[in-house]
PDB file of C-alpha atoms in Angstrom:
ATOM      1  CA  MET A   1     -43.591  42.821 -29.533  1.00  0.00           C
ATOM      2  CA  ALA A   2     -40.152  43.619 -28.150  1.00  0.00           C
ATOM      3  CA  LYS A   3     -38.659  40.638 -26.352  1.00  0.00           C
ATOM      4  CA  VAL A   4     -35.986  41.350 -23.748  1.00  0.00           C
ATOM      5  CA  LEU A   5     -33.714  38.636 -22.358  1.00  0.00           C
ATOM      6  CA  LEU A   6     -32.166  39.278 -18.928  1.00  0.00           C
ATOM      7  CA  ILE A   7     -28.964  37.303 -18.276  1.00  0.00           C
ATOM      8  CA  ASP A   8     -27.959  37.684 -14.631  1.00  0.00           C
ATOM      9  CA  ASP A   9     -27.390  35.267 -11.746  1.00  0.00           C
ATOM     10  CA  ASP A  10     -28.877  37.755  -9.260  1.00  0.00           C
ATOM     11  CA  THR A  11     -32.388  36.293  -9.169  1.00  0.00           C
ATOM     12  CA  GLU A  12     -33.759  38.980  -6.856  1.00  0.00           C
ATOM     13  CA  LEU A  13     -32.667  41.697  -9.272  1.00  0.00           C
ATOM     14  CA  THR A  14     -33.871  39.889 -12.386  1.00  0.00           C
ATOM     15  CA  ASN A  15     -37.273  39.274 -10.783  1.00  0.00           C
ATOM     16  CA  LEU A  16     -37.544  42.973  -9.936  1.00  0.00           C
ATOM     17  CA  LEU A  17     -36.424  44.151 -13.373  1.00  0.00           C
ATOM     18  CA  GLY A  18     -38.489  41.513 -15.151  1.00  0.00           C
ATOM     19  CA  GLU A  19     -41.659  42.544 -13.338  1.00  0.00           C
ATOM     20  CA  TYR A  20     -41.048  46.218 -14.048  1.00  0.00           C
ATOM     21  CA  LEU A  21     -40.260  45.717 -17.736  1.00  0.00           C
ATOM     22  CA  SER A  22     -43.323  43.494 -18.141  1.00  0.00           C
ATOM     23  CA  GLU A  23     -45.469  46.299 -16.746  1.00  0.00           C
ATOM     24  CA  GLU A  24     -43.816  48.579 -19.305  1.00  0.00           C
ATOM     25  CA  GLY A  25     -45.095  46.399 -22.134  1.00  0.00           C
ATOM     26  CA  PHE A  26     -42.027  44.266 -22.879  1.00  0.00           C
ATOM     27  CA  VAL A  27     -41.984  40.501 -23.192  1.00  0.00           C
ATOM     28  CA  VAL A  28     -39.323  39.381 -20.705  1.00  0.00           C
ATOM     29  CA  GLU A  29     -37.371  36.163 -20.306  1.00  0.00           C
ATOM     30  CA  THR A  30     -34.639  35.583 -17.728  1.00  0.00           C
ATOM     31  CA  THR A  31     -31.743  33.179 -17.301  1.00  0.00           C
ATOM     32  CA  ALA A  32     -28.832  32.906 -14.883  1.00  0.00           C
ATOM     33  CA  ASP A  33     -26.772  30.866 -17.338  1.00  0.00           C
ATOM     34  CA  GLY A  34     -24.642  32.649 -19.922  1.00  0.00           C
ATOM     35  CA  ARG A  35     -24.602  29.583 -22.154  1.00  0.00           C
ATOM     36  CA  VAL A  36     -28.385  29.699 -22.371  1.00  0.00           C
ATOM     37  CA  GLY A  37     -28.111  33.381 -23.238  1.00  0.00           C
ATOM     38  CA  VAL A  38     -25.812  32.615 -26.160  1.00  0.00           C
ATOM     39  CA  ALA A  39     -28.298  30.046 -27.469  1.00  0.00           C
ATOM     40  CA  GLU A  40     -31.164  32.536 -27.110  1.00  0.00           C
ATOM     41  CA  ALA A  41     -29.167  35.155 -29.025  1.00  0.00           C
ATOM     42  CA  MET A  42     -29.357  32.906 -32.065  1.00  0.00           C
ATOM     43  CA  SER A  43     -33.147  33.219 -31.992  1.00  0.00           C
ATOM     44  CA  SER A  44     -34.561  36.012 -34.134  1.00  0.00           C
ATOM     45  CA  SER A  45     -37.311  36.513 -31.566  1.00  0.00           C
ATOM     46  CA  THR A  46     -34.927  38.162 -29.081  1.00  0.00           C
ATOM     47  CA  ASP A  47     -34.878  41.935 -29.633  1.00  0.00           C
ATOM     48  CA  LEU A  48     -32.469  42.975 -26.882  1.00  0.00           C
ATOM     49  CA  ILE A  49     -30.286  41.338 -24.236  1.00  0.00           C
ATOM     50  CA  VAL A  50     -29.507  42.803 -20.821  1.00  0.00           C
ATOM     51  CA  LEU A  51     -26.277  41.113 -19.756  1.00  0.00           C
ATOM     52  CA  ASP A  52     -24.531  41.200 -16.382  1.00  0.00           C
ATOM     53  CA  ILE A  53     -20.729  41.078 -16.463  1.00  0.00           C
ATOM     54  CA  MET A  54     -20.144  39.341 -13.136  1.00  0.00           C
ATOM     55  CA  MET A  55     -21.497  35.801 -13.483  1.00  0.00           C
ATOM     56  CA  PRO A  56     -20.127  32.382 -12.500  1.00  0.00           C
ATOM     57  CA  ARG A  57     -18.930  29.755 -15.001  1.00  0.00           C
ATOM     58  CA  MET A  58     -19.118  32.067 -18.026  1.00  0.00           C
ATOM     59  CA  ASN A  59     -18.762  35.789 -17.316  1.00  0.00           C
ATOM     60  CA  GLY A  60     -20.527  38.487 -19.261  1.00  0.00           C
ATOM     61  CA  ILE A  61     -17.526  39.424 -21.385  1.00  0.00           C
ATOM     62  CA  GLU A  62     -17.195  35.860 -22.636  1.00  0.00           C
ATOM     63  CA  VAL A  63     -20.950  35.620 -23.197  1.00  0.00           C
ATOM     64  CA  LEU A  64     -20.860  38.837 -25.242  1.00  0.00           C
ATOM     65  CA  ARG A  65     -17.916  37.574 -27.278  1.00  0.00           C
ATOM     66  CA  LYS A  66     -19.812  34.405 -28.188  1.00  0.00           C
ATOM     67  CA  ILE A  67     -23.029  36.316 -28.907  1.00  0.00           C
ATOM     68  CA  ARG A  68     -21.219  38.598 -31.334  1.00  0.00           C
ATOM     69  CA  GLN A  69     -19.927  35.571 -33.214  1.00  0.00           C
ATOM     70  CA  VAL A  70     -23.476  34.601 -34.147  1.00  0.00           C
ATOM     71  CA  SER A  71     -25.732  37.645 -33.733  1.00  0.00           C
ATOM     72  CA  GLU A  72     -25.933  41.440 -33.892  1.00  0.00           C
ATOM     73  CA  VAL A  73     -28.806  41.575 -31.391  1.00  0.00           C
ATOM     74  CA  PRO A  74     -28.485  44.732 -29.228  1.00  0.00           C
ATOM     75  CA  VAL A  75     -26.797  44.115 -25.876  1.00  0.00           C
ATOM     76  CA  LEU A  76     -27.021  46.347 -22.820  1.00  0.00           C
ATOM     77  CA  MET A  77     -24.328  45.551 -20.249  1.00  0.00           C
ATOM     78  CA  LEU A  78     -24.793  45.741 -16.483  1.00  0.00           C
ATOM     79  CA  THR A  79     -21.452  46.694 -14.933  1.00  0.00           C
ATOM     80  CA  ALA A  80     -20.175  47.324 -11.421  1.00  0.00           C
ATOM     81  CA  ARG A  81     -20.046  51.021 -10.620  1.00  0.00           C
ATOM     82  CA  GLY A  82     -16.657  52.456 -11.521  1.00  0.00           C
ATOM     83  CA  ASP A  83     -15.468  49.286 -13.283  1.00  0.00           C
ATOM     84  CA  ASP A  84     -14.030  50.981 -16.374  1.00  0.00           C
ATOM     85  CA  ILE A  85     -12.006  47.971 -17.572  1.00  0.00           C
ATOM     86  CA  ASP A  86     -15.041  45.702 -18.048  1.00  0.00           C
ATOM     87  CA  ARG A  87     -17.053  48.579 -19.452  1.00  0.00           C
ATOM     88  CA  ILE A  88     -14.447  49.372 -22.110  1.00  0.00           C
ATOM     89  CA  ALA A  89     -14.009  45.676 -22.930  1.00  0.00           C
ATOM     90  CA  GLY A  90     -17.759  45.292 -23.405  1.00  0.00           C
ATOM     91  CA  LEU A  91     -18.029  48.307 -25.695  1.00  0.00           C
ATOM     92  CA  ASN A  92     -15.040  47.126 -27.725  1.00  0.00           C
ATOM     93  CA  LEU A  93     -16.708  43.745 -28.204  1.00  0.00           C
ATOM     94  CA  GLY A  94     -19.868  45.362 -29.541  1.00  0.00           C
ATOM     95  CA  ALA A  95     -22.070  46.161 -26.542  1.00  0.00           C
ATOM     96  CA  ASP A  96     -24.589  48.866 -27.444  1.00  0.00           C
ATOM     97  CA  ASP A  97     -24.688  50.566 -24.048  1.00  0.00           C
ATOM     98  CA  TYR A  98     -24.057  49.949 -20.364  1.00  0.00           C
ATOM     99  CA  VAL A  99     -25.706  50.753 -17.050  1.00  0.00           C
ATOM    100  CA  SER A 100     -23.892  50.721 -13.719  1.00  0.00           C
ATOM    101  CA  LYS A 101     -25.340  48.593 -10.911  1.00  0.00           C
ATOM    102  CA  PRO A 102     -27.279  49.252  -8.838  1.00  0.00           C
ATOM    103  CA  CYS A 103     -29.560  50.924 -11.361  1.00  0.00           C
ATOM    104  CA  SER A 104     -33.161  52.018 -11.221  1.00  0.00           C
ATOM    105  CA  PRO A 105     -35.642  49.983 -13.301  1.00  0.00           C
ATOM    106  CA  GLY A 106     -36.851  53.250 -14.821  1.00  0.00           C
ATOM    107  CA  GLU A 107     -33.400  54.148 -16.106  1.00  0.00           C
ATOM    108  CA  LEU A 108     -32.923  50.657 -17.515  1.00  0.00           C
ATOM    109  CA  ALA A 109     -36.260  50.823 -19.363  1.00  0.00           C
ATOM    110  CA  ALA A 110     -35.324  54.220 -20.818  1.00  0.00           C
ATOM    111  CA  ARG A 111     -31.972  52.891 -22.045  1.00  0.00           C
ATOM    112  CA  ILE A 112     -33.660  49.851 -23.581  1.00  0.00           C
ATOM    113  CA  ARG A 113     -36.147  52.034 -25.472  1.00  0.00           C
ATOM    114  CA  ALA A 114     -33.336  54.254 -26.757  1.00  0.00           C
ATOM    115  CA  ILE A 115     -31.390  51.241 -28.061  1.00  0.00           C
ATOM    116  CA  LEU A 116     -34.502  49.773 -29.709  1.00  0.00           C
ATOM    117  CA  ARG A 117     -35.158  53.069 -31.457  1.00  0.00           C
ATOM    118  CA  ARG A 118     -31.573  53.315 -32.711  1.00  0.00           C
ATOM    119  CA  SER A 119     -31.566  49.726 -33.902  1.00  0.00           C
ATOM    120  CA  GLY A 120     -34.912  50.064 -35.679  1.00  0.00           C
ATOM    121  CA  ARG A 121     -36.517  47.367 -33.552  1.00  0.00           C
ATOM    122  CA  THR A 122     -40.046  47.940 -32.292  1.00  0.00           C
ATOM    123  CA  GLU A 123     -41.682  47.830 -28.914  1.00  0.00           C
ATOM    124  CA  ARG A 124     -44.937  46.095 -28.139  1.00  0.00           C
ATOM    125  CA  ASP A 125     -47.852  47.441 -30.115  1.00  0.00           C
ATOM    126  CA  GLY A 126     -49.892  49.809 -28.030  1.00  0.00           C
ATOM    127  CA  ALA A 127     -47.168  50.418 -25.453  1.00  0.00           C
ATOM    128  CA  THR A 128     -47.065  54.023 -24.393  1.00  0.00           C
ATOM    129  CA  ASP A 129     -44.180  56.052 -23.123  1.00  0.00           C
ATOM    130  CA  GLU A 130     -46.336  58.423 -21.150  1.00  0.00           C
ATOM    131  CA  ILE A 131     -47.669  58.483 -17.618  1.00  0.00           C
ATOM    132  CA  ARG A 132     -50.530  60.864 -16.826  1.00  0.00           C
ATOM    133  CA  THR A 133     -52.152  61.588 -13.509  1.00  0.00           C
ATOM    134  CA  GLY A 134     -54.059  64.811 -13.088  1.00  0.00           C
ATOM    135  CA  GLU A 135     -51.908  67.664 -14.373  1.00  0.00           C
ATOM    136  CA  LEU A 136     -48.705  65.646 -14.137  1.00  0.00           C
ATOM    137  CA  VAL A 137     -47.265  64.022 -17.274  1.00  0.00           C
ATOM    138  CA  LEU A 138     -44.077  61.943 -17.280  1.00  0.00           C
ATOM    139  CA  TYR A 139     -42.137  60.705 -20.317  1.00  0.00           C
ATOM    140  CA  PRO A 140     -39.862  57.947 -18.943  1.00  0.00           C
ATOM    141  CA  SER A 141     -37.757  57.333 -22.054  1.00  0.00           C
ATOM    142  CA  LYS A 142     -36.877  61.035 -22.252  1.00  0.00           C
ATOM    143  CA  ARG A 143     -36.718  61.452 -18.468  1.00  0.00           C
ATOM    144  CA  ARG A 144     -38.901  64.531 -18.908  1.00  0.00           C
ATOM    145  CA  ALA A 145     -41.750  65.766 -16.728  1.00  0.00           C
ATOM    146  CA  GLU A 146     -44.517  68.331 -17.196  1.00  0.00           C
ATOM    147  CA  TRP A 147     -46.593  69.884 -14.454  1.00  0.00           C
ATOM    148  CA  ARG A 148     -49.579  72.040 -15.281  1.00  0.00           C
ATOM    149  CA  ALA A 149     -48.506  72.191 -18.951  1.00  0.00           C
ATOM    150  CA  ALA A 150     -45.020  73.481 -18.088  1.00  0.00           C
ATOM    151  CA  GLN A 151     -41.747  71.587 -17.911  1.00  0.00           C
ATOM    152  CA  LEU A 152     -40.940  70.381 -14.414  1.00  0.00           C
ATOM    153  CA  GLU A 153     -37.233  70.519 -13.628  1.00  0.00           C
ATOM    154  CA  LEU A 154     -36.226  67.367 -11.750  1.00  0.00           C
ATOM    155  CA  THR A 155     -32.949  65.684 -10.945  1.00  0.00           C
ATOM    156  CA  GLY A 156     -32.507  62.095 -12.128  1.00  0.00           C
ATOM    157  CA  THR A 157     -33.235  60.767  -8.652  1.00  0.00           C
ATOM    158  CA  GLU A 158     -36.308  62.952  -8.263  1.00  0.00           C
ATOM    159  CA  PHE A 159     -37.651  61.759 -11.598  1.00  0.00           C
ATOM    160  CA  SER A 160     -37.204  58.105 -10.603  1.00  0.00           C
ATOM    161  CA  LEU A 161     -39.040  58.650  -7.323  1.00  0.00           C
ATOM    162  CA  LEU A 162     -41.876  60.625  -8.878  1.00  0.00           C
ATOM    163  CA  GLU A 163     -42.251  58.002 -11.619  1.00  0.00           C
ATOM    164  CA  VAL A 164     -42.759  55.277  -9.009  1.00  0.00           C
ATOM    165  CA  LEU A 165     -45.407  57.320  -7.208  1.00  0.00           C
ATOM    166  CA  ALA A 166     -47.115  58.389 -10.448  1.00  0.00           C
ATOM    167  CA  ARG A 167     -47.450  54.777 -11.592  1.00  0.00           C
ATOM    168  CA  SER A 168     -49.308  54.082  -8.344  1.00  0.00           C
ATOM    169  CA  ALA A 169     -51.121  57.423  -8.063  1.00  0.00           C
ATOM    170  CA  GLY A 170     -53.795  57.358  -5.392  1.00  0.00           C
ATOM    171  CA  GLN A 171     -52.188  54.355  -3.697  1.00  0.00           C
ATOM    172  CA  LEU A 172     -49.834  54.137  -0.753  1.00  0.00           C
ATOM    173  CA  VAL A 173     -46.353  52.906  -1.724  1.00  0.00           C
ATOM    174  CA  SER A 174     -44.032  51.693   1.024  1.00  0.00           C
ATOM    175  CA  LYS A 175     -40.567  53.197   1.241  1.00  0.00           C
ATOM    176  CA  GLN A 176     -39.119  49.729   0.703  1.00  0.00           C
ATOM    177  CA  ASP A 177     -41.027  49.368  -2.579  1.00  0.00           C
ATOM    178  CA  ILE A 178     -40.032  52.880  -3.606  1.00  0.00           C
ATOM    179  CA  SER A 179     -36.362  52.071  -3.030  1.00  0.00           C
ATOM    180  CA  LEU A 180     -36.551  48.816  -4.974  1.00  0.00           C
ATOM    181  CA  ARG A 181     -38.427  50.300  -7.913  1.00  0.00           C
ATOM    182  CA  ALA A 182     -36.568  53.624  -8.071  1.00  0.00           C
ATOM    183  CA  PHE A 183     -33.035  52.572  -7.129  1.00  0.00           C
ATOM    184  CA  GLY A 184     -33.004  48.817  -7.760  1.00  0.00           C
ATOM    185  CA  LYS A 185     -31.918  47.982  -4.205  1.00  0.00           C
ATOM    186  CA  PRO A 186     -33.520  47.524  -0.785  1.00  0.00           C
ATOM    187  CA  LEU A 187     -33.831  50.376   1.670  1.00  0.00           C
ATOM    188  CA  THR A 188     -31.171  50.326   4.367  1.00  0.00           C
ATOM    189  CA  ALA A 189     -31.609  51.322   8.001  1.00  0.00           C
ATOM    190  CA  PHE A 190     -31.420  55.062   8.701  1.00  0.00           C
ATOM    191  CA  ASP A 191     -31.409  55.874   4.967  1.00  0.00           C
ATOM    192  CA  ARG A 192     -33.244  59.201   4.656  1.00  0.00           C
ATOM    193  CA  ARG A 193     -32.464  59.775   0.993  1.00  0.00           C
ATOM    194  CA  ILE A 194     -36.035  59.134  -0.128  1.00  0.00           C
ATOM    195  CA  ASP A 195     -37.432  61.576   2.434  1.00  0.00           C
ATOM    196  CA  VAL A 196     -35.010  64.314   1.404  1.00  0.00           C
ATOM    197  CA  HIS A 197     -35.777  63.983  -2.303  1.00  0.00           C
ATOM    198  CA  ILE A 198     -39.538  63.708  -1.728  1.00  0.00           C
ATOM    199  CA  SER A 199     -39.348  66.979   0.202  1.00  0.00           C
ATOM    200  CA  SER A 200     -37.690  68.632  -2.804  1.00  0.00           C
ATOM    201  CA  ILE A 201     -40.312  67.255  -5.212  1.00  0.00           C
ATOM    202  CA  ARG A 202     -43.086  68.573  -2.947  1.00  0.00           C
ATOM    203  CA  GLN A 203     -41.640  72.067  -3.140  1.00  0.00           C
ATOM    204  CA  LYS A 204     -41.488  71.912  -6.930  1.00  0.00           C
ATOM    205  CA  LEU A 205     -45.104  70.714  -7.210  1.00  0.00           C
ATOM    206  CA  GLY A 206     -46.379  73.310  -4.757  1.00  0.00           C
ATOM    207  CA  ALA A 207     -49.429  72.922  -2.564  1.00  0.00           C
ATOM    208  CA  ARG A 208     -52.903  71.635  -3.369  1.00  0.00           C
ATOM    209  CA  PRO A 209     -55.868  74.050  -3.199  1.00  0.00           C
ATOM    210  CA  ASP A 210     -56.461  72.859   0.369  1.00  0.00           C
ATOM    211  CA  GLY A 211     -52.880  73.747   1.308  1.00  0.00           C
ATOM    212  CA  GLN A 212     -51.742  70.134   1.633  1.00  0.00           C
ATOM    213  CA  PRO A 213     -48.816  68.727  -0.397  1.00  0.00           C
ATOM    214  CA  TRP A 214     -49.500  66.585  -3.468  1.00  0.00           C
ATOM    215  CA  ILE A 215     -47.350  63.838  -1.980  1.00  0.00           C
ATOM    216  CA  GLN A 216     -48.729  62.633   1.335  1.00  0.00           C
ATOM    217  CA  ALA A 217     -46.619  60.814   3.922  1.00  0.00           C
ATOM    218  CA  VAL A 218     -48.033  58.051   6.087  1.00  0.00           C
ATOM    219  CA  ARG A 219     -45.733  57.739   9.077  1.00  0.00           C
ATOM    220  CA  GLY A 220     -43.917  54.441   9.173  1.00  0.00           C
ATOM    221  CA  ARG A 221     -45.588  53.201   5.974  1.00  0.00           C
ATOM    222  CA  GLY A 222     -44.634  55.252   2.920  1.00  0.00           C
ATOM    223  CA  TYR A 223     -45.833  57.878   0.482  1.00  0.00           C
ATOM    224  CA  GLN A 224     -48.833  58.484  -1.757  1.00  0.00           C
ATOM    225  CA  LEU A 225     -49.177  60.815  -4.749  1.00  0.00           C
ATOM    226  CA  LEU A 226     -52.696  62.239  -4.647  1.00  0.00           C
ATOM    227  CA  GLU A 227     -54.647  62.187  -7.866  1.00  0.00           C
ATOM    228  CA  GLY A 228     -55.865  65.409  -9.387  1.00  0.00           C
TER     229      GLY A 228
END
């Protein structure tokens, strides 16, 4: 069973990521205290650490430095977008990878799986990296999609959105939930990004036999991917 430790003082984000990773089959623990993270790194039961750089009292760079003094556990850094200095410092200190915030939970899970594979650590027995609904198949760790037995060409954003809907196929998902699960941040007023990308995904999926799109919109509420 792969155990992931999230070290971040942003409780809203860690709750979101923790819930998502738990659904993906990981065992998740969270802490907002870097000192606790260092102590946990000494435990052989921790398979991977997701570490935020910007934290009070002890920042992520210092936490990583102390972790590397006692453990080679894989560490995935969360960095501010465009913050090359911290990113380079983290990699030089032995971070295995980094993801810029805000990040989608799906991307984070894919990065975690890739690191676990490279490090030879295992995921939870029985966990599957495949989502199937009707003739749609998604492979989150590879960010690859198949539709009617053929590869479906999607942008990264389109894949994240379709993954959220596929995980809740047949159910209505609010745009706020879609934004949180796909992009890792709340939906802002007048943000039409989801609508634009959903429109593109609809075109790529084509129409149902009854002429309706596979992704249905419920005005003012959200979207629903219809099951096959």
